[in-house]
XYZ file of C-alpha atoms in Angstrom:
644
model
C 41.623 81.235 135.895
C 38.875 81.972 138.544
C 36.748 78.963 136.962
C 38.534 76.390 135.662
C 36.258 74.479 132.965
C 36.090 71.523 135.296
C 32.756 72.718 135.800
C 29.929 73.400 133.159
C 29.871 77.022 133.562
C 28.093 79.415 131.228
C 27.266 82.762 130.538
C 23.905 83.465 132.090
C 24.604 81.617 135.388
C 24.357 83.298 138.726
C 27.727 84.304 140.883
C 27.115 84.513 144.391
C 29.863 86.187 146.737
C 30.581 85.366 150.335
C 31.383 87.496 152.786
C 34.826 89.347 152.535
C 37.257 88.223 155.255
C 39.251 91.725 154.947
C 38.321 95.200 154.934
C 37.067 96.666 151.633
C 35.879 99.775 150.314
C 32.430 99.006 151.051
C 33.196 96.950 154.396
C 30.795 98.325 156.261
C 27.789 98.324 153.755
C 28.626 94.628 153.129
C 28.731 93.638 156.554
C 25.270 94.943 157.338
C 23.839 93.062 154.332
C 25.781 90.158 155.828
C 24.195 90.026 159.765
C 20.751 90.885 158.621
C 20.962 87.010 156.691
C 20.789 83.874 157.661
C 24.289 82.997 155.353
C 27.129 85.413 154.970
C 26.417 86.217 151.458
C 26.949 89.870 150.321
C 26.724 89.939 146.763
C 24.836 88.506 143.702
C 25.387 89.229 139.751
C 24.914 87.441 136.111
C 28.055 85.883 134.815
C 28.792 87.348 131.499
C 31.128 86.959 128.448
C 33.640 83.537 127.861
C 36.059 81.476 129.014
C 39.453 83.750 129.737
C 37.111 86.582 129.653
C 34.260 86.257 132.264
C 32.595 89.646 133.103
C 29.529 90.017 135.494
C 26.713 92.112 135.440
C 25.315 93.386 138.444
C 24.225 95.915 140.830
C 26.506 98.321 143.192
C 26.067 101.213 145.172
C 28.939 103.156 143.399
C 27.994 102.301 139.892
C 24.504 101.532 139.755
C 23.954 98.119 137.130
C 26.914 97.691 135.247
C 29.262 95.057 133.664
C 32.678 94.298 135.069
C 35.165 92.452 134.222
C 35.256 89.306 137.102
C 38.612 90.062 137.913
C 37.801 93.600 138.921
C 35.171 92.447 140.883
C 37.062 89.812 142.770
C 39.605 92.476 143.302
C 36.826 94.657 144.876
C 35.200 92.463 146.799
C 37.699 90.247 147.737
C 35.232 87.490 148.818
C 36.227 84.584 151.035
C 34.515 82.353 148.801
C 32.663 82.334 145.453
C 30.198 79.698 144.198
C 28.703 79.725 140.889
C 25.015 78.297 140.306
C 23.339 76.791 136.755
C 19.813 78.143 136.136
C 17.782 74.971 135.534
C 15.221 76.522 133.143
C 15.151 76.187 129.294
C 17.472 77.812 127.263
C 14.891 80.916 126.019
C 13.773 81.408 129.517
C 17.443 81.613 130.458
C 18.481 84.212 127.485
C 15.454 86.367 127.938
C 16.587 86.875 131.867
C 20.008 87.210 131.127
C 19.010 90.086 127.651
C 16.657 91.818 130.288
C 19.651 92.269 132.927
C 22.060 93.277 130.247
C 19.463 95.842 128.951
C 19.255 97.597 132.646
C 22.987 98.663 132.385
C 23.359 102.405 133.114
C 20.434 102.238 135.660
C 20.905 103.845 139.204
C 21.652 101.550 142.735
C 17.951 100.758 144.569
C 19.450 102.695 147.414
C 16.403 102.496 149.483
C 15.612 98.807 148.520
C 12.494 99.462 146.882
C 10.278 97.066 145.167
C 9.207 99.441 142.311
C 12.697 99.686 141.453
C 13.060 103.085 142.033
C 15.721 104.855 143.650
C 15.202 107.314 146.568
C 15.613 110.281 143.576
C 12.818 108.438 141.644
C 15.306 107.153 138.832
C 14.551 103.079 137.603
C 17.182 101.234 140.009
C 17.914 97.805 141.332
C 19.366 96.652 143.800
C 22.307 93.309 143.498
C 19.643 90.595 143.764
C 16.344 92.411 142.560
C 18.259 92.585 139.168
C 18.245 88.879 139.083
C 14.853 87.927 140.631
C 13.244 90.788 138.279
C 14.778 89.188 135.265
C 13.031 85.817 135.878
C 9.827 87.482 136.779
C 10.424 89.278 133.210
C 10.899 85.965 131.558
C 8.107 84.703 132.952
C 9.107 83.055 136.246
C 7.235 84.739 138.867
C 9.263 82.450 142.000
C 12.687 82.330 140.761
C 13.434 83.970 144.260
C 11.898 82.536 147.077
C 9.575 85.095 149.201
C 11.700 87.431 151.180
C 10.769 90.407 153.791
C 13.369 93.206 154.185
C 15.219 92.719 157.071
C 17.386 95.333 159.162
C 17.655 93.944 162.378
C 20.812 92.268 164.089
C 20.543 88.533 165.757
C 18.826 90.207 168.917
C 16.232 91.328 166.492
C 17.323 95.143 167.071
C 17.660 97.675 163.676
C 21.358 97.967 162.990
C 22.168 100.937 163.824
C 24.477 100.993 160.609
C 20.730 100.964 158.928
C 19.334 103.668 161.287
C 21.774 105.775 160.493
C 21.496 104.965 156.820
C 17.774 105.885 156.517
C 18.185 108.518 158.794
C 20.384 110.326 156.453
C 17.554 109.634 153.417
C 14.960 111.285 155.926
C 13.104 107.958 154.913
C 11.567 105.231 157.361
C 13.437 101.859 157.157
C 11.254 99.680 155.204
C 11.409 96.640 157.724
C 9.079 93.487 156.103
C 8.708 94.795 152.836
C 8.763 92.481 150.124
C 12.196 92.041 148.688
C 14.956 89.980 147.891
C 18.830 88.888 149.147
C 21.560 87.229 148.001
C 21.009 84.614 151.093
C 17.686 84.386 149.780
C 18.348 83.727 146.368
C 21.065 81.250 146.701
C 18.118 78.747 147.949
C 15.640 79.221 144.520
C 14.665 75.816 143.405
C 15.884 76.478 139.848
C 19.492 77.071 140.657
C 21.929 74.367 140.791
C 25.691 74.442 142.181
C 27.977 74.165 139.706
C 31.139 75.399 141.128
C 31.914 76.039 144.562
C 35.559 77.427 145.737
C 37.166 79.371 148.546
C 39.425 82.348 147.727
C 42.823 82.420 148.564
C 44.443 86.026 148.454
C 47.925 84.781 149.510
C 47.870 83.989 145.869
C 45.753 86.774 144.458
C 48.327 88.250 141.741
C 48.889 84.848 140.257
C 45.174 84.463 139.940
C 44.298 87.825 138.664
C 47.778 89.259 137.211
C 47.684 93.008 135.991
C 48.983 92.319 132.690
C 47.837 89.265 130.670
C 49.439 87.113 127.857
C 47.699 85.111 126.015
C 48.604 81.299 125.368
C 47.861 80.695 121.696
C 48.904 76.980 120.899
C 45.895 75.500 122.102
C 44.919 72.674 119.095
C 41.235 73.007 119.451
C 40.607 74.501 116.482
C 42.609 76.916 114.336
C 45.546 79.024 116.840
C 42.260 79.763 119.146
C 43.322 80.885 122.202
C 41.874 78.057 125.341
C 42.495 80.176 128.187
C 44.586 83.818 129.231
C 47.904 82.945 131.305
C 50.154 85.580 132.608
C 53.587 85.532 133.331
C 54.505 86.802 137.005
C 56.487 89.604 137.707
C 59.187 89.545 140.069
C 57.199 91.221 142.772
C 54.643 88.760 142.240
C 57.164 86.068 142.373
C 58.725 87.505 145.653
C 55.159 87.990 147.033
C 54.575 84.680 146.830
C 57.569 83.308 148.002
C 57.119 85.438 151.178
C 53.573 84.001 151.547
C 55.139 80.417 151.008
C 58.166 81.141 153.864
C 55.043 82.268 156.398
C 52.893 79.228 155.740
C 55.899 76.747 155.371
C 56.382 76.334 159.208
C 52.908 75.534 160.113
C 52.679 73.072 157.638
C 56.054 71.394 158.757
C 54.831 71.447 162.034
C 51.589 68.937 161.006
C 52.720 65.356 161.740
C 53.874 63.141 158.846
C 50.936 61.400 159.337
C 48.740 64.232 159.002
C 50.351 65.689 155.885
C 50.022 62.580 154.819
C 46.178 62.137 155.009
C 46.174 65.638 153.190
C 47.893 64.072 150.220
C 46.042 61.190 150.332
C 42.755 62.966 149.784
C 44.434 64.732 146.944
C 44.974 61.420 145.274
C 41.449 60.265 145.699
C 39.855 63.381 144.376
C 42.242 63.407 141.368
C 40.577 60.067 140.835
C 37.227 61.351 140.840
C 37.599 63.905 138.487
C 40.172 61.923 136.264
C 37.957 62.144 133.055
C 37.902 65.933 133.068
C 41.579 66.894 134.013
C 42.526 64.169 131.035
C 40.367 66.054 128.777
C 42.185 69.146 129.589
C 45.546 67.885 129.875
C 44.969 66.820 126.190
C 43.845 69.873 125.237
C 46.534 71.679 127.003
C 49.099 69.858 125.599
C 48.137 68.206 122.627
C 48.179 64.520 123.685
C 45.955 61.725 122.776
C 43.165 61.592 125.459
C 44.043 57.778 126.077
C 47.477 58.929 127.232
C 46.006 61.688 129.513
C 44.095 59.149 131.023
C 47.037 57.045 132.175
C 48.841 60.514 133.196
C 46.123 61.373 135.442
C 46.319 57.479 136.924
C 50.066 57.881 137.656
C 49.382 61.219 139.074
C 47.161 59.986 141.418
C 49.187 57.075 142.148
C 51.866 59.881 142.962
C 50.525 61.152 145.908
C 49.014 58.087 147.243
C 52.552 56.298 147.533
C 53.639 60.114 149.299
C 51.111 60.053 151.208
C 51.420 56.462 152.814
C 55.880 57.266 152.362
C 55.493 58.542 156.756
C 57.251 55.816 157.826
C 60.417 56.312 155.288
C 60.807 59.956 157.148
C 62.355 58.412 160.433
C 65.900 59.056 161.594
C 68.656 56.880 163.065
C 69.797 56.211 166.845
C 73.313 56.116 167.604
C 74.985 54.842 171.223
C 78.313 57.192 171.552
C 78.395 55.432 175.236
C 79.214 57.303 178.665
C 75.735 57.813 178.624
C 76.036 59.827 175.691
C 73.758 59.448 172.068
C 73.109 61.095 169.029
C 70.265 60.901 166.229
C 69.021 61.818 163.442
C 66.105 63.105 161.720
C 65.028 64.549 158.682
C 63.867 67.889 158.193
C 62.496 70.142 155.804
C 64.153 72.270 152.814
C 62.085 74.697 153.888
C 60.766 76.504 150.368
C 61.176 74.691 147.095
C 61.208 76.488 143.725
C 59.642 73.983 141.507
C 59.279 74.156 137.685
C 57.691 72.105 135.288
C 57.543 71.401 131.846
C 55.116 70.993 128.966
C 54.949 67.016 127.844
C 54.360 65.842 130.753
C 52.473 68.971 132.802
C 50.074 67.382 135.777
C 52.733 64.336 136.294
C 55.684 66.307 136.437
C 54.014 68.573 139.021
C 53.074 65.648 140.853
C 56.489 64.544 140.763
C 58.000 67.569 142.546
C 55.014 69.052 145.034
C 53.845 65.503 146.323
C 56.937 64.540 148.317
C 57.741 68.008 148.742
C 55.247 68.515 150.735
C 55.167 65.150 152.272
C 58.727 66.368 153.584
C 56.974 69.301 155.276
C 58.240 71.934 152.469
C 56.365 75.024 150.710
C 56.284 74.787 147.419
C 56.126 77.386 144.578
C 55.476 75.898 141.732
C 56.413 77.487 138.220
C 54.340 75.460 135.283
C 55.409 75.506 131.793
C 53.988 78.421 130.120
C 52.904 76.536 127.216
C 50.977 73.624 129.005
C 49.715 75.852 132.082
C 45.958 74.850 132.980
C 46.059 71.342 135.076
C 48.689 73.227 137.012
C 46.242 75.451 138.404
C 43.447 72.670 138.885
C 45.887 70.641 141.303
C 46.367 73.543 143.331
C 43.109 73.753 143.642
C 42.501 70.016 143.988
C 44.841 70.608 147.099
C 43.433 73.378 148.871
C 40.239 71.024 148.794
C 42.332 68.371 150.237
C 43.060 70.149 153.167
C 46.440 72.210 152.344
C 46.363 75.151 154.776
C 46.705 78.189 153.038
C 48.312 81.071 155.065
C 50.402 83.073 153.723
C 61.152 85.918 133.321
C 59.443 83.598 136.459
C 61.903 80.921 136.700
C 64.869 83.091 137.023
C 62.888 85.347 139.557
C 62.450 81.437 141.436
C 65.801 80.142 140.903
C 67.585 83.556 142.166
C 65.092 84.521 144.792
C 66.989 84.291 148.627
C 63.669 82.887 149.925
C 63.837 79.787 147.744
C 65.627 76.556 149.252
C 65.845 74.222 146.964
C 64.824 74.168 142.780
C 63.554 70.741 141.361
C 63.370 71.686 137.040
C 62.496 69.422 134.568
C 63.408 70.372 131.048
C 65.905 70.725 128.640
C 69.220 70.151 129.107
C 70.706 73.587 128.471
C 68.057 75.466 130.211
C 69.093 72.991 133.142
C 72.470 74.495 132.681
C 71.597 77.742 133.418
C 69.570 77.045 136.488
C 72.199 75.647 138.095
C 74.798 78.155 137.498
C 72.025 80.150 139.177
C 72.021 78.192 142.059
C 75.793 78.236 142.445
C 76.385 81.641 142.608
C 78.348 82.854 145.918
C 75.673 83.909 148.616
C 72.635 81.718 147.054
C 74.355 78.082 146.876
C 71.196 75.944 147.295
C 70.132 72.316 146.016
C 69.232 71.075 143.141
C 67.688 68.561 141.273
C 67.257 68.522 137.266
C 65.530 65.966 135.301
C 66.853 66.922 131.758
C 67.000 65.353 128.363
C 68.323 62.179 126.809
C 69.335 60.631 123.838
C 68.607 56.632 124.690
C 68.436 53.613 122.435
C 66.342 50.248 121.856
C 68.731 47.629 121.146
C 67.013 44.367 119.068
C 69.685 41.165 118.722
C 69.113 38.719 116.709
C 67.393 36.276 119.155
C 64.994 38.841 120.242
C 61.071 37.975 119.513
C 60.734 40.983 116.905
C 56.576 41.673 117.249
C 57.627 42.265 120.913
C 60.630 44.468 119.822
C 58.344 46.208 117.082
C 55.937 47.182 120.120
C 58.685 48.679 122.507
C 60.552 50.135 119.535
C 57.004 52.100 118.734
C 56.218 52.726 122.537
C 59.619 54.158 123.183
C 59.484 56.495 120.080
C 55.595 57.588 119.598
C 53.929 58.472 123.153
C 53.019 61.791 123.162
C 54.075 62.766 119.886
C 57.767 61.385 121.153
C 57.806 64.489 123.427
C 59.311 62.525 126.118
C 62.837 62.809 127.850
C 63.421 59.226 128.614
C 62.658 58.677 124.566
C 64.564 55.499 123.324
C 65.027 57.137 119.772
C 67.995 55.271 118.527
C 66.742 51.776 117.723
C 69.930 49.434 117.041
C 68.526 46.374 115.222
C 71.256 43.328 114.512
C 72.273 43.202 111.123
C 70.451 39.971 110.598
C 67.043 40.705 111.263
C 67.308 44.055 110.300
C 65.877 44.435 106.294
C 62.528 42.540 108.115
C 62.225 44.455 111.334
C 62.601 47.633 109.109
C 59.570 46.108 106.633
C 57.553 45.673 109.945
C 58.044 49.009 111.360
C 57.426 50.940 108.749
C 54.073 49.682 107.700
C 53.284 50.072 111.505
C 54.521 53.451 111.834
C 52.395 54.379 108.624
C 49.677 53.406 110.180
C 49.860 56.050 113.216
C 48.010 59.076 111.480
C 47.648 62.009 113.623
C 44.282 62.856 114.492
C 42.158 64.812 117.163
C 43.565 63.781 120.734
C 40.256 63.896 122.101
C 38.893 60.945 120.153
C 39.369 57.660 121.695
C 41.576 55.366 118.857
C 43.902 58.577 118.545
C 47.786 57.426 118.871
C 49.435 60.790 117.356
C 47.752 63.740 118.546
C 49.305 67.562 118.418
C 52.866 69.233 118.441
C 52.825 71.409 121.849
C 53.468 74.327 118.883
C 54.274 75.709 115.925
C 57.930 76.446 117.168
C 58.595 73.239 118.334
C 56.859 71.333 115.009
C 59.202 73.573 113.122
C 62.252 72.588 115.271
C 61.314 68.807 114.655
C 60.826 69.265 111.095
C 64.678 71.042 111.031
C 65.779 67.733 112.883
C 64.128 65.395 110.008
C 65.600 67.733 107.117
C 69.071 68.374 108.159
C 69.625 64.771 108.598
C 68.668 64.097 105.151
C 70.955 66.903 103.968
C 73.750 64.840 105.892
C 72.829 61.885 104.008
C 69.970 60.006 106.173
C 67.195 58.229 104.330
C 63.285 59.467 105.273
C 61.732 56.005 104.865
C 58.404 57.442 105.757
C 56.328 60.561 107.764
C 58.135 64.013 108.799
C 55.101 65.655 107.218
C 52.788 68.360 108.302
C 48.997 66.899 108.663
C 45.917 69.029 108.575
C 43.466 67.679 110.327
C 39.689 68.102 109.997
C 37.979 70.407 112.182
C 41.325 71.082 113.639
C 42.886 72.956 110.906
C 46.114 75.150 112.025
C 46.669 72.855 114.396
C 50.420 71.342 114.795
C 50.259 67.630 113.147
C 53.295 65.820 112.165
C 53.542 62.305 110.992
C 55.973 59.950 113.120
C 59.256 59.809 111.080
C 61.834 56.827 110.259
C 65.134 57.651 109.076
C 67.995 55.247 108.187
C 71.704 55.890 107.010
C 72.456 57.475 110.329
C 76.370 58.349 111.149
C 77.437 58.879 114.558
C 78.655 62.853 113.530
C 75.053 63.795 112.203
C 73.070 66.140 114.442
C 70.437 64.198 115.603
C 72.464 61.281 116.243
C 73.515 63.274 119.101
C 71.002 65.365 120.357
C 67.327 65.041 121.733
C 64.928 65.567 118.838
C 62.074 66.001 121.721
C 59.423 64.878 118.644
C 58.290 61.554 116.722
C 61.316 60.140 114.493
C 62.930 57.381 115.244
C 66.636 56.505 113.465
C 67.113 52.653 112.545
C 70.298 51.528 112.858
C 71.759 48.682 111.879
C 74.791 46.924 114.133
C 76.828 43.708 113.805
C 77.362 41.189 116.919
C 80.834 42.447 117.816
C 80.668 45.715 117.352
C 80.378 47.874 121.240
C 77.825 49.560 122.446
C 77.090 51.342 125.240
C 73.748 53.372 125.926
C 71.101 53.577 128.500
C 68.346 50.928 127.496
C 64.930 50.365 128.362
C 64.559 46.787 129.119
C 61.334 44.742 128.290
C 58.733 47.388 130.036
C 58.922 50.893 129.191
C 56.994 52.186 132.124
C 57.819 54.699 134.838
C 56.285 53.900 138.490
C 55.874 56.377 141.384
C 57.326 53.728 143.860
C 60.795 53.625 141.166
C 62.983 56.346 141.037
C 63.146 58.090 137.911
C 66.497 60.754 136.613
C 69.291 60.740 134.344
C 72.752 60.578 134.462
C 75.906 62.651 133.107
C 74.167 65.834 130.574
C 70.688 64.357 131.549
C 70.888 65.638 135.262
C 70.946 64.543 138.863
C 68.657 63.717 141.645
C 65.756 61.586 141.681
C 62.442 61.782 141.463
C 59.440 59.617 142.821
C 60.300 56.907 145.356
C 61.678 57.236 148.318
C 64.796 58.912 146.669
C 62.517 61.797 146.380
C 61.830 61.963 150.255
C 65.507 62.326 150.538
C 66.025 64.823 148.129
C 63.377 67.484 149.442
C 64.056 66.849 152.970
C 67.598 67.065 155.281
C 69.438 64.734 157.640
C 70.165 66.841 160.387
C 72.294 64.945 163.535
C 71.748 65.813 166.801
C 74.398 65.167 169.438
C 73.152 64.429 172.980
C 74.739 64.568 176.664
C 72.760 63.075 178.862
C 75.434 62.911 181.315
C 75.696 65.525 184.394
C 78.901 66.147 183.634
C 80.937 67.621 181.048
C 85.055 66.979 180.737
C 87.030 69.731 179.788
C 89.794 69.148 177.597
C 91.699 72.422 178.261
C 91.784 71.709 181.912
C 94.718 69.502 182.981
């Protein structure tokens, strides 16, 4: 995704390209445009097409005006920086320009810079930003380029002598102070404003602009319409970028804590800024309700705040050995850390594992669930402007790669299995740490204050569609309050209709897919085959506007035995089994307690089948970072034990 949909970016808008940092096809050409301006801009063209499937059209010596797909050209070009401007002009001015410039495809490259637009064989050209300013002049806006005199000369106001030569092989004169336009020119018209602005990182150019493409089509706004192309890495894309991550990894280390620190910091406050937008796409990513993307994107930011004020919990020990001897210890990076996310949670989860990873001094390479992919992308990007220096099937590529130190994985529980079997292979024994499923419980006694159970019961069952790991979804109620507290939470629970997630008031929003709706719907009906008791939702909704999205009502059962199916295993999905239980009977589960919440200064994991290792507080530090000891002789002398 070269423009995320942070931004208000549209077909018609203008692309400018900075200068390339690297030597391209058309280096040369390029870098005279370049030193004859007052900014290193080389290149100018009309964004065209959609979201997933920008194209530009512009003008190049090679091809004359054409229309490229944006990936090509980025390829191309390889700018060090891209920024994309809004045309602040009425919509009919704007679609007459942008029709005019889309009716000059097939026309020749303005080789000699002309301002008839004529090439130096007399054929109708243009040149990259003549196409532009002549398609505003066509629409009627005779200054949508500022006034501009050709210019060939260097910064000691010489000619080039790439442009002598140039001319000199047209057997033309150079046309120094002709009227004109350029790209560095352009950029300052008084109807363009900056709508997105980003530097170009080609450490990571295969991941941005893959070869092959698959399209993500779970996406809930509207009927199976695809939100955004994602591709699935190779495993020489995944080893490319593992070797970039092992070249930047020691620099990075080498930054103090406090500096790494102020890094992540930053992070945190511009995740605040643009909280509104990365909510709405985390909702639309995932499915959601918006108010609950809201609070993700809080606790995200909260994430790398705590990291990035955690310097202080990075500091070793001193030990006195005596004889003037010592030893200490410090702690040290992993070194690179194969991380991989999941799809309920996508942004927090991510902040979870690359906050103190990187607080720790690590390199991270980050694997995001393929079918909640986007915010991913927009916190990498969210740290590159936060100061991250940037210098150099997927998960299995990750987990098995000899360049990876460490795997953090959040996910299911049998998936889990297999990564760590991965990681336990002889020659690539590395760390691990898995945040898995669970199958937990709300337990209600009979002295309990039931509206206050009713909420937690409903809290610990319904966020996110009950797509949550930590999911309390056996709720043991004692016998004696149990025909009310089942009256209650029923009519509550009937009142939870799915709806659009994007609407403020929505509690049930979207399914992450059909596959997964249909595995939740298997749950509901093979319990009732075993005998449980649907007292109310397990049904498909279609919602308006939104029809062929994934909608299911939250579902109660009752009549649950310990040897039915989903008695035992996670349901990952909105039901909720009632139980009743009598005073002496035992129980043991893992219980929430009063205040469902999780808390980046708390450490969060499971236990037994639900994993190991900790995430968030300063357990975290201490699982992405070492303790290595140091042993010390300060001493001039050394005894030898062999010696008698």
């Amino acid at each position: 995704m070269l423009f995320p949909e942070l931004t208000d970016i549209e077909a018609g808008d203008i692309v400018f390209f900075m200068k390339s940092l690297e030597k391209t096809e058309n280096g040369e050409f390029e870098e005279a445009i370049v030193t004859v301006a007052a900014q290193p801009i080389a290149h100018v063209g009309i964004l065209s097409g959609t979201v997933g499937h920008w194209s530009l059209i512009h003008a190049v010596p090679e091809s004359g005006v054409c229309e490229q797909l944006l990936t090509d050209v980025m390829q191309k070009i390889r700018p060090s920086g891209v920024e994309v401007r809004g045309v602040q002009l009425p919509v009919t001015t704007r679609t007459t320009a942008y029709q005019w410039a889309k009716s000059k495809i097939g026309a020749k490259y303005n080789d000699i810079f002309s301002d008839e637009m004529l090439d130096s064989t007399g054929n109708e050209a243009f040149y990259c930003s003549q196409l532009i300013a002549k398609s505003y002049e066509f629409a009627g806006i005779a200054d949508f380029s500022p006034q501009h005199q050709l210019n060939f000369t260097g910064p000691d106001g010489r000619i080039l002598p790439f442009w002598e030569n140039y001319f000199k092989k047209l057997e033309l004169p150079i046309p120094q102070g002709a009227p004109g336009s350029h790209p560095a020119t352009l950029i300052q018209s008084k109807y363009l404003k900056t709508n997105f602005a980003r530097t170009c990182h080609y450490s990571m150019a295969k991941f941005v602009v893959p070869a092959t493409v698959d399209s993500a089509l779970h996406f809930l706004r509207g009927a199976r319409k695809v939100l955004v192309h994602c591709a699935a890495a190779s495993i020489e894309t995944v080893d490319e970028a593992i070797k970039d991550a092992r070249q930047a990894q020691p620099s990075w280390a080498a930054l103090s804590a406090q500096q790494r620190g102020a890094v992540l910091r930053k992070a945190a406050a511009i995740i605040r800024d643009c909280s509104e937008k990365l909510a709405y796409w985390e909702t639309v990513d995932c499915g959601k309700p918006i108010e609950e993307s809201r609070w993700d994107m809080a606790s995200c930011a909260d994430c790398f705040e705590f990291f990035g004020g955690a310097a202080h919990n990075l500091a070793g020990n001193h030990f006195p050995l005596g004889n003037n001897n010592y030893a200490y210890t410090e702690r040290i990076p992993c070194g690179v850390v194969g991380a991989i996310g999941v799809w309920n949670y996508p942004l927090q989860t991510a902040s979870w594992k690359i906050a103190p990873a990187l607080m720790c001094g690590n390199a991270v390479v980050y694997k995001p669930s393929p079918l909640a992919p986007v915010t991913a992308v927009f916190l990498a990007q969210i740290l590159q402007n936060a100061g991250l220096p940037d210098e150099g099937d997927t998960g299995k590529a990750i987990c098995e790669h000899s360049g990876i130190d460490k795997i953090t994985f959040t996910g299911s529980t049998e998936t889990g299995t297999k990564i760590l079997a991965s990681c336990s292979l002889p020659g690539r024994l590395k760390p691990v740490t898995l945040e898995l499923g669970g199958k937990s419980s709300v337990i209600v006694f009979e002295d309990a204050d039931i509206d206050i159970a009713l909420t937690g019961a409903l809290m610990a069952n319904f966020f996110s569609q009950g797509e949550v790991c930590s999911n309390a979804s056996k709720v043991l109620v004692h016998q004696s309050i149990y025909d009310e507290f089942q009256r209650k939470i029923v009519d509550l629970t009937k009142g939870l209709i799915p709806n659009d997630p994007l609407l403020d008031g929505t509690k049930i929003g979207a399914t992450i897919s059909e596959a997964h709706l249909s595995k939740v719907k298997a749950f509901i009906d093979g319990a009732c085959r075993e005998g449980a008791i649907l007292l109310c939702g397990g049904e498909e909704v279609i919602v308006n506007g939104l029809e062929g999205g994934y909608y299911l009502s939250p579902a109660i059962l009752t009549n649950i035995t310990e040897n039915m199916r989903i008695y035992q295993e996670e349901v990952f999905g909105a039901v909720m089994l009632l139980i009743p239980f009598q005073q002496n009977e035992v129980i043991f589960y893992t219980v929430w307690v009063r205040i469902p919440k999780v808390d980046s200064m708390i450490p969060f994991g499971g236990m037994k089948q639900s994993g190991f290792g900790r995430e968030n507080g300063v357990a975290a530090l201490e699982a992405f970072s070492q303790i290595k000891s140091v042993y010390v002789n300060a001493a001039n002398k050394l005894n030898n034990p062999f010696l008698r």
